[in-house]
Coordinates of C-alpha atoms in Angstrom, one line a residue:
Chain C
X11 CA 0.0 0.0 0.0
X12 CA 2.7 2.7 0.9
X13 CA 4.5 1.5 -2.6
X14 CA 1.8 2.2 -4.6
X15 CA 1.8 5.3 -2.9
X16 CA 5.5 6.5 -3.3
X17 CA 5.1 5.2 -6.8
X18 CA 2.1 7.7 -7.4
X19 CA 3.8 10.3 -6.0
X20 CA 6.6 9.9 -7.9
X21 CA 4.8 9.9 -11.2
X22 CA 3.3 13.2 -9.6
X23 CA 6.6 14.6 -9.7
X24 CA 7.4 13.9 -13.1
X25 CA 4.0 15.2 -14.1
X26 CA 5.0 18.4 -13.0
X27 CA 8.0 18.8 -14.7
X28 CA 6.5 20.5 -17.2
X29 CA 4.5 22.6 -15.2
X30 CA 7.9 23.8 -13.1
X31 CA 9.9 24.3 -16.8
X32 CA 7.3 26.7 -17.8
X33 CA 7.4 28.4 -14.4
X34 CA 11.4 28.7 -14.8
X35 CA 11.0 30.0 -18.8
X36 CA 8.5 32.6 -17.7
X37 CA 10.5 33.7 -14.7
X38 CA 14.1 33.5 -16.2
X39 CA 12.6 35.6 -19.3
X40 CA 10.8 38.4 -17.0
X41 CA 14.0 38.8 -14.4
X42 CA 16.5 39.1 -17.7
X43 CA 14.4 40.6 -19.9
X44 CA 12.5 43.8 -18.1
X45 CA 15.8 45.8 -16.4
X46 CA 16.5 46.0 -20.7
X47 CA 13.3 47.6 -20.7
X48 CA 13.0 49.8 -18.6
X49 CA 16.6 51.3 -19.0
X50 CA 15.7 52.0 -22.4
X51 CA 12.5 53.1 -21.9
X52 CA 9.5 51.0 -23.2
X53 CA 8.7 53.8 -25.3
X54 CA 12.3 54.4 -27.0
X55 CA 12.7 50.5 -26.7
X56 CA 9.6 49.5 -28.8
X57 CA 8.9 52.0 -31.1
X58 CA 12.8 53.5 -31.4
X59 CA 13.2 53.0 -34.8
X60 CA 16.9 52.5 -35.2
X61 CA 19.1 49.9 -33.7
X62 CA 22.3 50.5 -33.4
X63 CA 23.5 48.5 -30.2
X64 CA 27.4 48.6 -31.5
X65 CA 27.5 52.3 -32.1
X66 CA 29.6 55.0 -29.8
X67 CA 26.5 56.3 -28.6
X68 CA 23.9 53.0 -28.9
X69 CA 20.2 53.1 -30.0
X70 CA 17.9 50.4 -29.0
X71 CA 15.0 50.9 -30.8
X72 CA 13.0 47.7 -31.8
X73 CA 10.5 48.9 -34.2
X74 CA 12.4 47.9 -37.3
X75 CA 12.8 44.1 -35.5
X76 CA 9.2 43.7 -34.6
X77 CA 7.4 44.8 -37.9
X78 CA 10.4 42.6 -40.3
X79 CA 9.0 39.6 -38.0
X80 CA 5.6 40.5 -38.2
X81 CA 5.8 41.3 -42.0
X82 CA 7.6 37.7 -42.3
X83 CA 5.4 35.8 -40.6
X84 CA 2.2 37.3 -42.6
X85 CA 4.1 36.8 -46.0
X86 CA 4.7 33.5 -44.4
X87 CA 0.9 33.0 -44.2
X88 CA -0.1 34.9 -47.0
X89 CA 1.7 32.2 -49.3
X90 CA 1.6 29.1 -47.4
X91 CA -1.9 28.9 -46.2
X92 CA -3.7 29.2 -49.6
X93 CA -1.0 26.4 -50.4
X94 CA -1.4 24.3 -47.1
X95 CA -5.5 24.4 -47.3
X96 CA -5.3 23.2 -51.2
X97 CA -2.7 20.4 -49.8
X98 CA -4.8 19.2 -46.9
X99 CA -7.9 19.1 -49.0
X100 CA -5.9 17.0 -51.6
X101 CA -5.1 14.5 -49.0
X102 CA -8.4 14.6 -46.6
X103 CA -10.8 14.4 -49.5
X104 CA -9.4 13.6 -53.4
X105 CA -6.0 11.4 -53.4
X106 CA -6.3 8.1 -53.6
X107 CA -5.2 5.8 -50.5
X108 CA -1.6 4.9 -51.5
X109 CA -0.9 8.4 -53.2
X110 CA -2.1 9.9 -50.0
X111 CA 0.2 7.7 -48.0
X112 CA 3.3 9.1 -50.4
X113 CA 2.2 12.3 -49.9
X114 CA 1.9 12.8 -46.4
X115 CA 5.8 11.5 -46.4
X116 CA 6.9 13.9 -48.4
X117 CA 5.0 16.4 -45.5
X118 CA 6.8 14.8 -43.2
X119 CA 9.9 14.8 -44.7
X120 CA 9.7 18.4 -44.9
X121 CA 8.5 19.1 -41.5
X122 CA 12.2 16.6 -40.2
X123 CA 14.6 18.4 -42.2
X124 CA 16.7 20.8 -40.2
X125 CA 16.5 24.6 -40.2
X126 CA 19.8 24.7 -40.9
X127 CA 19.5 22.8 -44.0
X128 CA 16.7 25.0 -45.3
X129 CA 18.8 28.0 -44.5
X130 CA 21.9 26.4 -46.2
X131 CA 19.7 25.4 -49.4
X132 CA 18.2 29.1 -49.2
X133 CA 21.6 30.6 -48.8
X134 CA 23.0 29.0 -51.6
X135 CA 20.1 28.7 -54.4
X136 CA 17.5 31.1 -53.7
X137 CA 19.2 33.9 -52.4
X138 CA 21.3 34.0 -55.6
X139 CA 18.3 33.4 -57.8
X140 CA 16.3 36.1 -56.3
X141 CA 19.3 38.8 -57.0
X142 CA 19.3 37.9 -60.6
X143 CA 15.7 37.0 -60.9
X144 CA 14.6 40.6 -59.4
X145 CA 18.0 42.1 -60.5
X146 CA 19.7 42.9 -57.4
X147 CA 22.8 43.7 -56.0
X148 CA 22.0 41.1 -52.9
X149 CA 19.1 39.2 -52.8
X150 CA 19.4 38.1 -49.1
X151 CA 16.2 40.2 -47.9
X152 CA 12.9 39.9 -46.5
X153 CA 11.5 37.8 -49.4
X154 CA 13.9 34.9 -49.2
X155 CA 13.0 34.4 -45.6
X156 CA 9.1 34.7 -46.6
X157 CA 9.6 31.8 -49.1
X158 CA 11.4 30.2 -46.8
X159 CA 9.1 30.7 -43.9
X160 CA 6.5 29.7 -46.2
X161 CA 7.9 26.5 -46.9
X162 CA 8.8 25.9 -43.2
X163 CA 4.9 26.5 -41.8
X164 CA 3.3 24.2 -44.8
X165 CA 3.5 20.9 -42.6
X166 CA 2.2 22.3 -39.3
X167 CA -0.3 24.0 -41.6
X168 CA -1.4 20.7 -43.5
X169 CA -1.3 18.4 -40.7
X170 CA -4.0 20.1 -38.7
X171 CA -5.9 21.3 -41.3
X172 CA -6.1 17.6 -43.0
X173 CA -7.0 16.6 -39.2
X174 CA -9.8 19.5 -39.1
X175 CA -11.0 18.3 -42.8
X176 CA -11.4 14.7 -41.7
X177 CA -13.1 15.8 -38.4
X178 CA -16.4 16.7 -40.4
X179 CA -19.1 14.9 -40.0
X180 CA -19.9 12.4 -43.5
X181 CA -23.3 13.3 -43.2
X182 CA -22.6 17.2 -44.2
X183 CA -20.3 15.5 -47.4
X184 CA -23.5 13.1 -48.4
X185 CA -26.2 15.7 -47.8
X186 CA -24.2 18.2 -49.8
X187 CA -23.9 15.4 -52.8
X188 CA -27.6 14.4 -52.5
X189 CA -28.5 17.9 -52.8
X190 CA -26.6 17.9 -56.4
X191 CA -23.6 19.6 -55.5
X192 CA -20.6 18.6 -57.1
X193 CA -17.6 17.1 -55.2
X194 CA -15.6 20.2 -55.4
X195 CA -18.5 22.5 -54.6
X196 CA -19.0 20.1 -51.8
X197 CA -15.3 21.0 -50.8
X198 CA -15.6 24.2 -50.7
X199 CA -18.8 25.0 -49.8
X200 CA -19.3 22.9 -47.3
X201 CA -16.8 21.0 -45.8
X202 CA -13.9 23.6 -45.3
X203 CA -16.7 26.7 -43.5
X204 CA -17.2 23.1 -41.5
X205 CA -13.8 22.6 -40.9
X206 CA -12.8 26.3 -40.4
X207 CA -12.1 27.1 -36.6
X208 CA -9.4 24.0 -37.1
X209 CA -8.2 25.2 -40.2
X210 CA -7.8 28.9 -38.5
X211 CA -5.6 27.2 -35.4
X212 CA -3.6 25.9 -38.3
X213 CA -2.8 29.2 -39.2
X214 CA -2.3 30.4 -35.7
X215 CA -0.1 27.0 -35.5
X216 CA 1.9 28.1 -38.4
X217 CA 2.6 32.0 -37.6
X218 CA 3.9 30.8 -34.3
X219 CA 6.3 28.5 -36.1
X220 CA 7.0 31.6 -38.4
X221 CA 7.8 34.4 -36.1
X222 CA 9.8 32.0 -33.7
X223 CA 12.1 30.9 -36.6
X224 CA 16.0 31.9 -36.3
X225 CA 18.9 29.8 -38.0
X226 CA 17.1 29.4 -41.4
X227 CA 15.8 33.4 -41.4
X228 CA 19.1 33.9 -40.2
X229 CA 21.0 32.7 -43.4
X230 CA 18.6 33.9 -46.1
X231 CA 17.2 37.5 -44.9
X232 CA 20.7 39.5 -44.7
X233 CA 20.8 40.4 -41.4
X234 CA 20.5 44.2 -41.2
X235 CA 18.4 45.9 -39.0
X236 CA 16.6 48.2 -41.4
X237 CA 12.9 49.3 -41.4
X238 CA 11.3 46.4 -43.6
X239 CA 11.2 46.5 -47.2
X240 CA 10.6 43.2 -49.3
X241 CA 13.7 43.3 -51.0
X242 CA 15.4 45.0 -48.4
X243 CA 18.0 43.2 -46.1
X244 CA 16.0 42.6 -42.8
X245 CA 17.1 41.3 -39.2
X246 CA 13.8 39.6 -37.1
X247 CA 13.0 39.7 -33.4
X248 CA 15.2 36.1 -33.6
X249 CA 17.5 36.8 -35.2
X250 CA 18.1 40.1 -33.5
X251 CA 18.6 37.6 -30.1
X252 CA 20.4 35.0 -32.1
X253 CA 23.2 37.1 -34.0
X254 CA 24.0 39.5 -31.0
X255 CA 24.2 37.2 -28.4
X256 CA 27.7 35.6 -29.0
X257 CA 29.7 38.6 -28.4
X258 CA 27.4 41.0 -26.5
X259 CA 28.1 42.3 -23.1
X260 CA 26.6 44.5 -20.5
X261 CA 23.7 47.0 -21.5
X262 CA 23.7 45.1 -25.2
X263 CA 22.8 41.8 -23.7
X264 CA 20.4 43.1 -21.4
X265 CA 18.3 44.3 -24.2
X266 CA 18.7 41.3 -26.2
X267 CA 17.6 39.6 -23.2
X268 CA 14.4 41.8 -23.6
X269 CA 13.9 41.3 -27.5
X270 CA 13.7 38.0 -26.6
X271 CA 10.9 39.0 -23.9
X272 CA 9.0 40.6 -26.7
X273 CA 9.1 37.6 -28.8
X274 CA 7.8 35.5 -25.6
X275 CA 4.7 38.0 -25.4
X276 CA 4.6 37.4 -28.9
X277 CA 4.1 33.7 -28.9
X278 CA 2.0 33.8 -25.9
X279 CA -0.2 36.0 -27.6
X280 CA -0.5 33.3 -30.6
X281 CA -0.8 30.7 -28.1
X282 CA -4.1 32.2 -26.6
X283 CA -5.5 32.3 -30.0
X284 CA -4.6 28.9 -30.3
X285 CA -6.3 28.1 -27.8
X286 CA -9.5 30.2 -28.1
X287 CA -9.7 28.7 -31.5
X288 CA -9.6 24.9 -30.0
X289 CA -12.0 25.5 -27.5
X290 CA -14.8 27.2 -30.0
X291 CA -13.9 23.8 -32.2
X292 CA -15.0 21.8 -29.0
X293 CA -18.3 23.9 -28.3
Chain J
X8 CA -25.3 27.9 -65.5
X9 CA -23.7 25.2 -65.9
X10 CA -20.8 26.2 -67.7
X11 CA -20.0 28.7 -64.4
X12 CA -20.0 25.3 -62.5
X13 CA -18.1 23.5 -64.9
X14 CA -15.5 26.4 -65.0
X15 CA -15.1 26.7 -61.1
X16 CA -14.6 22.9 -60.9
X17 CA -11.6 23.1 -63.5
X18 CA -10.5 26.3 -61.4
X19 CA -10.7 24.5 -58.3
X20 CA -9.0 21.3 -59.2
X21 CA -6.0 23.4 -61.5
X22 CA -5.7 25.0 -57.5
X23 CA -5.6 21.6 -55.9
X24 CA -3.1 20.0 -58.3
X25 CA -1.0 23.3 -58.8
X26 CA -0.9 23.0 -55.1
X27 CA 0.2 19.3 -55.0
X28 CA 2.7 19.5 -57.6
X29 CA 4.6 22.5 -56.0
X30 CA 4.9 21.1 -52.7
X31 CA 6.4 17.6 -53.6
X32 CA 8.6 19.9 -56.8
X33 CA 10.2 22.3 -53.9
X34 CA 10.6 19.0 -51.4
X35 CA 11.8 17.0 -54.1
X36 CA 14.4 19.6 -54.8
X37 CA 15.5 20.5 -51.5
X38 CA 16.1 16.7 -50.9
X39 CA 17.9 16.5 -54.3
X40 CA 19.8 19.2 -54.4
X41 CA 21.3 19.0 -51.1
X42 CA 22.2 15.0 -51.6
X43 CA 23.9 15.7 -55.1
X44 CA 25.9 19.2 -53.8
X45 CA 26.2 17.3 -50.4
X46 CA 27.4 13.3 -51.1
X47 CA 30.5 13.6 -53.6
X48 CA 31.9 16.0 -50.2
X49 CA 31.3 13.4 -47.8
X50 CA 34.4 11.2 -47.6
X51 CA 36.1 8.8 -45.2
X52 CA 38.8 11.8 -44.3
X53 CA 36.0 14.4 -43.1
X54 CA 34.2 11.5 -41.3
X55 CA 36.9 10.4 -39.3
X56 CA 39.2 13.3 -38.6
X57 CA 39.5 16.5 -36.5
X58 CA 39.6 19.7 -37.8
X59 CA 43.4 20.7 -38.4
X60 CA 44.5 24.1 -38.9
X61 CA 48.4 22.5 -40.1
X62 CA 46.8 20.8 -43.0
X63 CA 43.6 23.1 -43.6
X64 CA 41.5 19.8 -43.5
X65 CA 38.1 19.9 -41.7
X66 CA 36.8 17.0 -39.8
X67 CA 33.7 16.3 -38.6
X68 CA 34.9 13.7 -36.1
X69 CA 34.2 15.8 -33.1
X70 CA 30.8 17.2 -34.2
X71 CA 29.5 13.6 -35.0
X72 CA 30.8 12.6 -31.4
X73 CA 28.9 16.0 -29.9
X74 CA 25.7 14.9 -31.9
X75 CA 25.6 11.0 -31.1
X76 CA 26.4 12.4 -27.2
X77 CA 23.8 14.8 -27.1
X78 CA 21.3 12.2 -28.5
X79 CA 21.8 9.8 -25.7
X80 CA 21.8 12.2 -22.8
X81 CA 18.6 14.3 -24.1
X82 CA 17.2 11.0 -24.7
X83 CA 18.2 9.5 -21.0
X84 CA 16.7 12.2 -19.4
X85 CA 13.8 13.2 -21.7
X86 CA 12.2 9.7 -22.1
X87 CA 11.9 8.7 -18.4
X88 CA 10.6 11.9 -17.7
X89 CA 8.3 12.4 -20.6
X90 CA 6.8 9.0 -20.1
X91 CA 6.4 8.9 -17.0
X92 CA 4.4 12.5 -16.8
X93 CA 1.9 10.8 -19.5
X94 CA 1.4 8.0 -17.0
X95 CA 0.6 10.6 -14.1
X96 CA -1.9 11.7 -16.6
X97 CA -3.5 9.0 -17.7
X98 CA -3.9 6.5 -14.9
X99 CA -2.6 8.4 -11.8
X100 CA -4.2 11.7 -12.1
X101 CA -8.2 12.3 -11.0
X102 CA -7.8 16.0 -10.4
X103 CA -8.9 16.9 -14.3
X104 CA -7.7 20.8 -13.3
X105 CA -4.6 19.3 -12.6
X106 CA -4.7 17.4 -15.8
X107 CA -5.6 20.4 -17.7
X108 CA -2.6 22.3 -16.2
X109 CA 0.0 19.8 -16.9
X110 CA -1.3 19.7 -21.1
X111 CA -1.5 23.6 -21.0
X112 CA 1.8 23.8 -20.0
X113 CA 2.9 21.7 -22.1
X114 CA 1.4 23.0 -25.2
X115 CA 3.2 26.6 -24.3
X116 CA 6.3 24.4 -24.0
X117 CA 5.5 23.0 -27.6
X118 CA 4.8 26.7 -29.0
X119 CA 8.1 28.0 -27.5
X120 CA 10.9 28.8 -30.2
X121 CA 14.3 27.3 -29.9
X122 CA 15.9 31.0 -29.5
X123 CA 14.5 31.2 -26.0
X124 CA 15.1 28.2 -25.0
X125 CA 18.6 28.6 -25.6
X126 CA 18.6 31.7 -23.9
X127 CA 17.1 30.1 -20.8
X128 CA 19.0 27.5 -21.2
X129 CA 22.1 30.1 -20.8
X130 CA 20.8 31.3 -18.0
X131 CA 19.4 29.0 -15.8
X132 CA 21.9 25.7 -16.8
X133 CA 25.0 27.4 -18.1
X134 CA 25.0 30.4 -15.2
X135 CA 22.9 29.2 -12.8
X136 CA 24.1 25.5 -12.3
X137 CA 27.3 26.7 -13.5
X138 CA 27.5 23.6 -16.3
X139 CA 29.0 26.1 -18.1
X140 CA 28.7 26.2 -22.1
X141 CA 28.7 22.3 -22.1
X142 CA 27.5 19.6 -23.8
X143 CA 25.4 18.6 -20.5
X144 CA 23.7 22.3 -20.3
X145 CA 22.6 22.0 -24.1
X146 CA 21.2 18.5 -24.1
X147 CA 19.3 19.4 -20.7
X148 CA 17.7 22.4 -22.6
X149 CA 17.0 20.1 -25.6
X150 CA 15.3 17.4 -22.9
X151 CA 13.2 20.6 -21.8
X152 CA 12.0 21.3 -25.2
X153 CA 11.4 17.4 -26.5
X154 CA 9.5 16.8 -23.4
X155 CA 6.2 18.1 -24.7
X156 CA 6.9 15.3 -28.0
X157 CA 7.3 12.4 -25.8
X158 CA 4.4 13.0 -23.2
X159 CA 2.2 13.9 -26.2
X160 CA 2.5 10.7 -28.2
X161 CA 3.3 8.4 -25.0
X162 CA 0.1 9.8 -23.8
X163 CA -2.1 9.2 -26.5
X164 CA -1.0 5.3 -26.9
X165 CA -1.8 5.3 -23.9
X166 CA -5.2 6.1 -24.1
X167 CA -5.3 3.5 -26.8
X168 CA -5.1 0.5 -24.9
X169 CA -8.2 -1.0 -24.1
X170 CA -9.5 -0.1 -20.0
X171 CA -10.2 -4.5 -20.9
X172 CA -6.7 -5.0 -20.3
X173 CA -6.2 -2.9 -17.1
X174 CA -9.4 -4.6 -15.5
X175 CA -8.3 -7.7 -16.5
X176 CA -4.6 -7.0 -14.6
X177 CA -6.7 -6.0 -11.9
X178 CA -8.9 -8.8 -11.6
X179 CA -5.3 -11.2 -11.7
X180 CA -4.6 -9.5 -8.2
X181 CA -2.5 -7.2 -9.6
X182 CA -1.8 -3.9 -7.7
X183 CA -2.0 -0.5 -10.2
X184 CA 2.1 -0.4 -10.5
X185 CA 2.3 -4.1 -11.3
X186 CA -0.5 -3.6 -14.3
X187 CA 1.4 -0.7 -15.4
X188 CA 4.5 -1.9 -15.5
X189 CA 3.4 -5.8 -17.3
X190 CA 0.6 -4.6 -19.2
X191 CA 0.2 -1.2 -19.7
X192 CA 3.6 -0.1 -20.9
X193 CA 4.4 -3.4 -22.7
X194 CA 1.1 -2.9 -24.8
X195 CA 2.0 0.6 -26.0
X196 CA 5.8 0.3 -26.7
X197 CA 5.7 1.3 -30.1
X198 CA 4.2 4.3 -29.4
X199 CA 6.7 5.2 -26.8
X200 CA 9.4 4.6 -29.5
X201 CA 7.6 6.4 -32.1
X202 CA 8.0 9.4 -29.2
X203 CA 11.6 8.5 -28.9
X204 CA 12.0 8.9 -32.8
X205 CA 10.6 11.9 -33.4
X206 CA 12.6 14.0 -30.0
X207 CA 15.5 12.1 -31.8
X208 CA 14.8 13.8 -34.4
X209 CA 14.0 16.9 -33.3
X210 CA 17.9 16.9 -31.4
X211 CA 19.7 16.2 -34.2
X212 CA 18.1 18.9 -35.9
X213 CA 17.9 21.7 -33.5
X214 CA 20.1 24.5 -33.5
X215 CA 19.2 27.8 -32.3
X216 CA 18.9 26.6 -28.9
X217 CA 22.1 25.0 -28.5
X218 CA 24.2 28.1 -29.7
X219 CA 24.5 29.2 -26.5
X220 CA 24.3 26.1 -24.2
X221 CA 26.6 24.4 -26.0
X222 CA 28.1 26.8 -28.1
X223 CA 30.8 25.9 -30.6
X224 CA 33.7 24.4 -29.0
X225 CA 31.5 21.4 -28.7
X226 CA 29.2 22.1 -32.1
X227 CA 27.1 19.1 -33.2
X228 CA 26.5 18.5 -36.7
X229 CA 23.9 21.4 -37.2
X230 CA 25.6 23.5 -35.1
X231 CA 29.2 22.7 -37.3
X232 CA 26.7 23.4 -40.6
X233 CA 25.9 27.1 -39.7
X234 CA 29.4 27.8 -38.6
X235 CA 30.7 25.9 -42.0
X236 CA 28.4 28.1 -43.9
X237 CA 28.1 31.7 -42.0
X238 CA 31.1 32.2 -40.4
X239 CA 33.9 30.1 -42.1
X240 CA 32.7 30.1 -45.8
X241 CA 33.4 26.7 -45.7
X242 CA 30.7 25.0 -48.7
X243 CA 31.7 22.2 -49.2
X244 CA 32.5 20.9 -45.9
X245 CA 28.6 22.7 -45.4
X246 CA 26.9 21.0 -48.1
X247 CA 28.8 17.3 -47.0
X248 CA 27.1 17.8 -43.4
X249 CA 23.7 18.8 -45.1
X250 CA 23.8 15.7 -46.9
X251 CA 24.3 13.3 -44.2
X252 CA 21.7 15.5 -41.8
X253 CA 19.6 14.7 -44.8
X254 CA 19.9 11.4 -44.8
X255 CA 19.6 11.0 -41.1
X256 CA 16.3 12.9 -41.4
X257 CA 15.2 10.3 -44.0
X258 CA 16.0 7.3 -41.6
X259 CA 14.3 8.9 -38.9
X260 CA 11.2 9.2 -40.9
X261 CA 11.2 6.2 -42.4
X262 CA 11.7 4.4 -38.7
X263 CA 9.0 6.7 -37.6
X264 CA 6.6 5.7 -40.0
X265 CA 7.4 1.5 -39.5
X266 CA 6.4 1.9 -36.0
X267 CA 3.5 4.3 -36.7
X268 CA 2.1 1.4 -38.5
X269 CA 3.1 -1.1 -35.9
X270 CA 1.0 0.7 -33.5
X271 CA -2.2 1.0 -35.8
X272 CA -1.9 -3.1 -35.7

């Protein structure tokens, strides 16, 4: 009897793990992150539009971070939903068993291969194809990290979407066919509205995975903290943490250490969504 | 009419299929490319040496060693832990608050980017615990981060065995440990490996996080990658790690998908 109930209490403990680690995350990110903030001011600090943590006399202004991630992450979308959506709907409703099967390899495949690898493959191919392409003198800019970013979000985007399409209820499908509607206007018409409140956490799924990219933006976007422009060299809210962080000391790491704040408020934000979004799916 | 319908249907399906076709083109050609640029780079000499300055050879010796280290230690720590929380949740816990807690957090532990948990990582292994920037602090970051991947598919094999097999345990004289241990976890092993799979996986890949943990005195292979590529201008030696990263992640997904379909059996 008192075995069982160490054994329970162990398990307890390992249940919380996960509780404590997001504890830690939350306080280790506050403590490091807010003295940043409020040296600089939150006013200077979030809407100071030039960053110049290096300089003589150095400007920590985060504007031009937060709106390259921002625009990133809704190119990101803007190009790999419409994709994702056509994707899942192939595989939840018209391929064929086997094809399907292939298919959602090739998803997963995409979704195992390192960020690294993506940013090597962008580094080396698209970045020089979009100079020539759009005839620039560098083509590392916002862009390449959108097509990038697009391609990285597609198998959190499918997978849920294709589990969200599946989800509906045959009965809508065969009502909709008895009624005369054709299989695609079935699709469309009826089954994706169905299936939307999953479909919109896919997207919420995807921009988190977007804005909290850093090696593979890192390699294709250029790096430069400027304003954003889409063929402009850009440096995101992650990469901002990611490229500083090696060498920075004193006032520069405490506001890295606050970037990286913002970007936690950031995905917290998406995470509430998220989770908004699954509990209208369960009402 | 029906021409309109007849001309959405043709739009719709060109949207579908254009759709399709681009996604397996740009995997196909990732895959592809990186293999063909990659594979004539990767030979014996780069597998099996150090990196030496004297004869301005790179090796990937050390990195390989890093990676296959960091792979057992995440996994030693991540797997007891990961499954073990799933079984609190499953047949332990009755408090469904408590429940709901544990998955919430888990889920913002899931939807946390690698960049912060390497700067956590920094701060609460590498300063706190004074580990240093060391191959221990970055695999105990990357057991933080896999965790949610393990409890998540331990948890929902085990909701897939039958309650049958627990009563029957019961019914044997067996206590709730005893039906756990024989029955329970024996009957959901594959899914428990499919977990292991995929945080293996996820390890070998990850990067950002273990930039600062680990840092790169002790790099592994896509750690060795970035600094090949972004710091050294080192292509070749860039594109040979690529390759075998690729083919690792092709292994992993092929062994993830064999016990996938164990599990549906």
């Amino acid at each position: 009897m008192d075995k069982e109930k160490l054994i329970k209490c162990a398990f307890f403990v390992l249940g919380m793990v996960s509780v404590i680690a997001v504890g830690f995350i939350v306080f280790y990110i506050f403590s490091a992150g807010v003295p940043g903030i409020v040296k600089v001011g939150f006013k200077n600090f979030m809407f100071g539009k030039v960053w110049a943590s290096t300089a003589q006399n150095p400007k920590f202004g985060i504007l031009p971070l937060i709106l390259s991630s921002l625009w990133g992450t809704f190119g990101a979308l803007l190009i790999g939903v419409p994709v994702g959506i056509m994707c899942a709907v192939y595989i939840a409703q018209i391929a064929p068993p086997k094809l399907c099967a292939v298919f959602e390899e090739f998803i997963n495949l995409i979704a195992g291969i390192p960020s690294v690898v993506f940013g090597l493959v962008g580094m080396m191919q698209l970045v020089p194809s979009v100079a020539k392409f759009f005839n620039l003198a560098d083509g590392a800019s916002l862009f390449c990290a959108i097509l990038v970013l697009a391609l990285m979000i597609l198998p959190s985007v499918i997978k849920v979407s294709v589990a969200s399409i599946r989800s509906v209820p045959a009965e809508y499908e065969e009502a909709s066919l008895a009624l005369g509607a054709t299989k695609i206007e079935t699709i469309f018409k009826v089954i994706l509205p169905a299936a939307k409140s999953g479909i919109a956490s896919s997207v919420v799924l995807g921009s988190g995975r977007a804005i909290g990219e850093a090696m593979a933006v890192m390699m294709v976007s250029g790096n430069v903290a400027n304003m954003p422009r889409i063929f402009g060299s850009v440096r995101f809210l992650t990469t901002g943490v990611a490229s500083e962080m090696s060498y920075a000391g004193g006032m520069q790491r405490e506001v890295l250490f606050s970037i990286a704040l913002v970007l936690f408020v950031f995905i917290m934000l998406i995470n509430t969504v998220l989770n908004l979004c699954f509990k209208g799916k369960t009402k | 009419m029906k021409m309109n319908r007849n001309v959405y249907k043709a739009f719709m399906y060109f949207f579908i299929y254009a759709a399709v076709a681009l996604t397996l083109a740009v995997a196909c050609f990732i895959v592809g490319f990186v293999l063909i640029k990659g594979l004539p780079f990767v030979s014996w000499r780069l597998l099996s040496t150090k990196p030496s300055y004297i004869n301005q050879t790179i090796g990937i010796l050390p990195d390989i060693k890093s990676t296959c280290f960091m792979l057992v230690f995440t996994l030693v720590i991540v797997l007891p832990v990961g499954v073990g929380a799933a079984i609190y949740l499953t047949e332990y816990c009755s408090n469904k608050k408590l429940v709901a807690l544990i998955q919430f957090a888990s889920e913002i532990l899931s939807g946390i980017p690698s960049v912060i948990y390497g700067l956590v990582g920094m701060l609460c292994f590498c300063q706190s615990l004074k580990l240093g920037t060391s191959l221990a602090a970055g695999g105990l970051t990357l057991a933080v981060m896999t965790l949610p991947v393990v409890l998540c598919t331990t948890q929902e094999s085990l909701k897939a065995v039958p309650l049958s097999y627990r009563y029957g345990a019961f019914a044997l004289g067996a206590g709730k440990w005893r039906t756990i241990y024989t029955v329970v976890l024996p009957a959901c092993k594959e899914g428990i490996i499919t977990g292991a799979i995929l945080s293996a996986g996820r390890i070998i890949g990850e990067s950002a996080a273990l930039l600062f943990t680990a840092g790169f005195a002790h790099k592994t292979l896509t750690v060795a990658l970035y600094f090949y590529a972004k710091e050294q201008g080192e292509f070749e030696a860039a594109f040979a790690i690529a390759a075998i990263l690729m083919v690792l992640t092709l292994a992993i997904n092929l062994a993830a998908t064999i016990f996938n379909k164990r599990k549906i059996k």
